[in-house]
Each structure stands twice: as structure tokens, then as C-alpha cells.
């Protein structure tokens, strides 16, 4: 291996002008995926990166062995009931992927393997599972797999009695739903270029050609199909980032006409549930935090809406579900998720209680309609992923399974905390942090963040992280604006023209941790992926002194070029998150922070940047161009490393062991940069 920095050609530079400015892109040629020189450059960067990291190989191996030793490699998920069967997935030591299976009547019955991803993965370097849907009569399995990482899912329908295929495989399938007769089904497909799911088809097992049911012509909108929990209605949503519309059809009438619940109205989002003669509609028409209204199934338009759960300032109503006798609302207050449960017909609900200061909770699998039991998943920085069953009548939670951490794991050795930093405009920004128990002193810290699309960064558990914590590295999350931690207003305050709040929030968090003696810039490593990689790029440009190193995972760093190309996947729909550069005001927003556009000569921190050749969400050339340009202007001797997975997509390696090796590399890099690699 050589540690010589790969040479990069400024070949055929392109130029474009927008709103009075002219831009030159010396590395636009890297967008040519099939150009041998592009592949050669990525391979040269990989060779350089691995050479730089080669001295860390013993540490990587140690970390990998540690992390693997904490995992029960042969394991079983919590079984769930659907009709007469108990369904589950399991893993086997030495195998990369899960096996999906069921047992009839009880878990003591013989096992029936439904889908073995290890078998399907033979001959492929990537394996992703999309659709997984059992027919109502339990005789058929619809599943979709991707073998490229480019979100190219192909739909199959398998006869579970004979193992035979019941349809010709359908490419580019996104969502799927069965009709009640277990013969008819509906699915959506995406555009092969933009990856936008824009058509819904109806088909019949062993039938003829599929029938086009709906095509969405507005490029901002995507189409998905699903069912209500009651299984009485199919629901097709046409939705952009900020506007949605629902169409419904009885599951026992698949040849019938779909009805619009309420016609789309710009900036109004809603989704529906069903119970008896009513739909329950979660909608943000009167408040950004959403409310729930009910409406007759026969006439569900807005004129007939009756408020069931009012909106509350500071409480984001993230989801609403119906059971035969109860309703469940999934909420978020002061940055923390919570569950409220009440009897059907009454808005009076009761909160499920949790015992920790910082935690995450989310729905588990709840397929049974006639039940008083709600399953939910709970975890925190110190409590591993746990599935509970909550009795909605007695209000008691029972632990069904907690993911085992092998070895001598003791939660009391760690402290989980919630802190706040103050942004330049006076807004308090939440921080979630976990560290070894003991005195509060400055320690090496791994600080991450995301801040986009209204997605909340979960306070989740991973036994892998113990390899950092046990070596004295604290882990922290900056819950910056643009995410959903404090509801829709928090998201709105960190997108479009206010996107800069995400960056100043993150900087405020890093500065606060240093100011209160939790860490120092030389002990700080910052990290973010995808839109979080954009966060890292903008923060590094604004404050290259903030941290000693940064990890950018599949980073969205070439924002201006991407957003001015409507033929790329996601672009048009993303105008509602980032802005449309054809509009001058919105161009100015993006121009002000785009990491690639705003690279300037100077000293940058050490960087580890990961990319994937088959990424359909952030194209590989964004980080490749970013690194190539940075190499010409970075005056700091600390290394810039670009590692591109040539066989994967947005989430990196698909196999669990391969993914663990990537994490071991990242953690070895963190320990190296904070002086703990020895």
C-alpha cells in the first residue's frame, strides 16, 4: 500500500451561472459513473485511506472482536401473533442475514421457514429486504429484495405451501398491500431515474397484466399504499414533504372505486385510521403540532370533521392508532417521546410511564385488532432495546424481551444525562450524553447530529458504543433545529431560509460542552450522516477549529449542484426542505452554506468520509468531488480519507458482520484522533 495522496485531474471543468454568479466545477466529470477514470479514482482513494489506517489494524481487530463478543449471534426476535401463526425472525452464528419464519398455533409447533435472506444473498454482495407481507389467508408471502443498494426492489409472491412463485417478478416496487381475498394486491413503482414512487397498480395472483390505478403527475409527491389497522380499508397516500392526500378503498372490494378522504390543500398534512363507522384523521390544519378529528366513513370530507384530540402547544402528536377497544397516540414533549392510551369513543387518555431521564420509545409490531395489549419498544443510552407489552386496561407494562448484552455489562457503570446549550438567538438546544460514571471532567467526546426532515435523533442503545465508553470517550447527540425533537416548529426553524440554525445550534452545543468542562476541541470528534453530513460540512466551513476530527457518512455536501438538477433522485421533492435554486431567494439560502461551494483555502480538521457507489440518496460523486477539491486547498497536515463501498448503498454494508467491521474502523479512527489508540 502507498500513503501517497491520490492525484486528481481537473478534467473538462464545467461552468454555470445563476442569479448573477458564475461557478466553475473542476470535478463535474466524476458524475460519470461508467467512466473508468472515476472508478480508478475511487479505488485509489480507498487504497490511500486503507494505507493511512493500516497502523490501526490491530486496534480495529480488537474492537471488532469486542463488539462481536457482546452480541448473541444466534438469536430470536420477539414472536408476534397474526391469525393462527406466530411470526418471528432469527439469526444464526456465522450468517450475515436474518431468517424469517413462523409456527402454527404456538411456539412449540414445528418451524416453517418463510424467507432465508442468506440463501437469497448467494452470489450477491448486497442484500436488502423491502416489502414483507403475509396474505390475509396466510398462504402467500409477498416480498421485495434489492441486490444493489440502489433501492432497486423487485417484488416476488411466493406460495408458502409449495414454495412456487405466483407472479412474474415486478421491478422497482416501493410499497404493497393485500386485498381481503388474498388474491388481489396493490403496489407502487418508482421512476427509474428520479426514484420517485409515482404509480400504483392493481394485480391478481396468477392473473393477467397489472392495471394502472393511479399516477401522480406532481413531481413533489410520492405515492404509497398501505392498510388501516382494522384491515377494512386500503389507503393510498399521495404526499410531499408538507402536503398529503389520502384515498381509500374497502379491502373486500378491490375492483371498486377509490375515494378521496379530503382533497389536498397546500401545507396541510393528514393521515387516517379506521374504527367502526368512522375514520380518525391526524391533521395539522389548526396547529403545526397536529390534532385528531373523527369523520363518518360515508362522508369523511373536512365539512364533517369533529375534533377528538385537540392540538397542544409543545406536544407533537406524531401518530395515532386504533384497536378494537382503545386508541393510542404517539407523542413527543420537550424532546422526549411518549405514549398516551384511551378507550375508543373517549378523548380521555393516560400516559404510559417510563423511568429514565433520557430514552427512546417507538411502536413494536401490533397486528392483532381484538386485543387489550400494546407492544412497544423501549431503549436508552444504558438500557438495551426492549420489547414491552402494555395492558391498556390495567395500565401495566410487562417486559417480553431485552436484547442481551453478553459479557460483564453493568448499566450502573454509565451515566446518561440531558443538558442544554444556548444558541446565538437564545434558543435552548437539547443535548443527550452518556459517559462513564465518575467525576465530571473534560474527556474525549464523540458528538453527532442530524437536523433535517423533522426526524428526531433517537436516544438509542448499541452495545458497540461500549468500546468507546469503556475507553473513556463520552458520546453525545446535539438535537439541533431541523429535526423533530421539539415538534414541527423545531423542524420548520431549521429548514429552507432558516437552515443556518441547524449549524449554529451544533456549534453552540460543541462550544457549550467545552465551556462547562466536558471536553476540549482537541478531544472532540464530530460526526453526521447524509443530511447530518451536510451539517458537518457546513459546520467545518464555519468553524474548522471546532473539533480535532470529523466523520462524514454519505454526506450531502454538493447541495447547490444537486438541487439545480431535477433529474436526480429526490431533488424536486426536496425543494420543500432545502429550496429551489431557480428562485433567487432560495438560491441565496443554499449558496450561503453549501459545503462544496463554500470550501476555502485554510486549515481543516482530520476527516474520514464514507461513501457508497450505489447510493441513490446521496450520489457517490458528492463526497468524491468534495474530497478532490479539499485536497487542493487544505493547508493542514492532518489526513483526509475517502472510503467508498463499491458494493453498497446509502446505509453501507448490508451484512451484519460486514457492517460491524465498518463500525470497528470508524471507532478505531475516533480513538486515534483523540489519542487513545495506543
Tab-separated table of N, CA, C and O in Angstrom, residues 39 58-59 75 289 291 317 349 366 424 450 470 473 491 500 611 621 626 673:
chain	number	residue	atom	x	y	z
A	39	UNK	N	-13.895	5.238	-11.578
A	39	UNK	CA	-13.664	4.031	-10.768
A	39	UNK	C	-12.215	3.981	-10.286
A	39	UNK	O	-11.957	3.654	-9.118
A	58	UNK	N	-4.496	-3.590	14.197
A	58	UNK	CA	-4.653	-4.376	15.431
A	58	UNK	C	-5.776	-3.848	16.321
A	58	UNK	O	-6.526	-4.635	16.919
A	59	UNK	N	-5.904	-2.508	16.405
A	59	UNK	CA	-6.978	-1.927	17.204
A	59	UNK	C	-8.337	-2.239	16.583
A	59	UNK	O	-9.295	-2.577	17.301
A	75	UNK	N	-29.857	-15.809	17.590
A	75	UNK	CA	-30.855	-15.148	18.433
A	75	UNK	C	-32.215	-15.171	17.745
A	75	UNK	O	-32.329	-15.450	16.552
A	289	UNK	N	-48.551	21.203	15.462
A	289	UNK	CA	-48.327	20.025	16.296
A	289	UNK	C	-49.377	18.936	16.081
A	289	UNK	O	-49.311	17.904	16.736
A	291	UNK	N	-53.629	17.636	15.405
A	291	UNK	CA	-54.752	17.229	16.239
A	291	UNK	C	-55.371	16.000	15.589
A	291	UNK	O	-54.971	15.591	14.488
A	317	UNK	N	-48.043	15.553	18.160
A	317	UNK	CA	-48.779	14.305	18.012
A	317	UNK	C	-48.246	13.616	16.756
A	317	UNK	O	-48.620	13.955	15.644
A	349	UNK	N	-57.275	10.198	27.842
A	349	UNK	CA	-56.195	9.235	27.712
A	349	UNK	C	-55.261	9.244	28.903
A	349	UNK	O	-55.299	10.141	29.750
A	366	UNK	N	-47.792	-4.631	16.126
A	366	UNK	CA	-49.126	-4.779	16.715
A	366	UNK	C	-50.116	-5.087	15.595
A	366	UNK	O	-50.724	-4.184	15.020
A	424	UNK	N	-27.085	31.171	19.434
A	424	UNK	CA	-26.896	32.631	19.365
A	424	UNK	C	-28.180	33.437	19.451
A	424	UNK	O	-28.161	34.580	19.920
A	450	UNK	N	-28.004	15.463	13.384
A	450	UNK	CA	-28.659	15.264	12.086
A	450	UNK	C	-29.380	16.541	11.664
A	450	UNK	O	-28.884	17.301	10.875
A	470	UNK	N	-16.032	2.583	27.416
A	470	UNK	CA	-15.120	1.923	28.355
A	470	UNK	C	-13.697	2.441	28.245
A	470	UNK	O	-12.892	2.257	29.166
A	473	UNK	N	-14.349	7.588	26.355
A	473	UNK	CA	-14.919	8.523	25.386
A	473	UNK	C	-16.400	8.713	25.697
A	473	UNK	O	-17.155	7.738	25.778
A	491	UNK	N	-38.660	21.607	13.496
A	491	UNK	CA	-38.276	21.298	12.122
A	491	UNK	C	-38.303	22.556	11.265
A	491	UNK	O	-37.339	22.863	10.549
A	500	UNK	N	-29.644	27.710	8.508
A	500	UNK	CA	-28.418	28.047	9.238
A	500	UNK	C	-28.560	27.797	10.733
A	500	UNK	O	-27.546	27.625	11.435
A	611	UNK	N	-18.528	6.840	1.637
A	611	UNK	CA	-19.471	6.936	0.532
A	611	UNK	C	-19.784	5.532	0.040
A	611	UNK	O	-19.115	4.564	0.412
A	621	UNK	N	-20.682	10.834	-6.063
A	621	UNK	CA	-19.791	11.902	-6.533
A	621	UNK	C	-19.798	13.119	-5.614
A	621	UNK	O	-18.885	13.930	-5.686
A	626	UNK	N	-16.058	16.590	-3.235
A	626	UNK	CA	-15.717	17.369	-2.037
A	626	UNK	C	-14.270	17.099	-1.624
A	626	UNK	O	-13.493	18.033	-1.359
A	673	UNK	N	-7.766	9.680	16.743
A	673	UNK	CA	-7.778	11.136	16.685
A	673	UNK	C	-7.837	11.795	18.061
A	673	UNK	O	-7.466	12.968	18.202
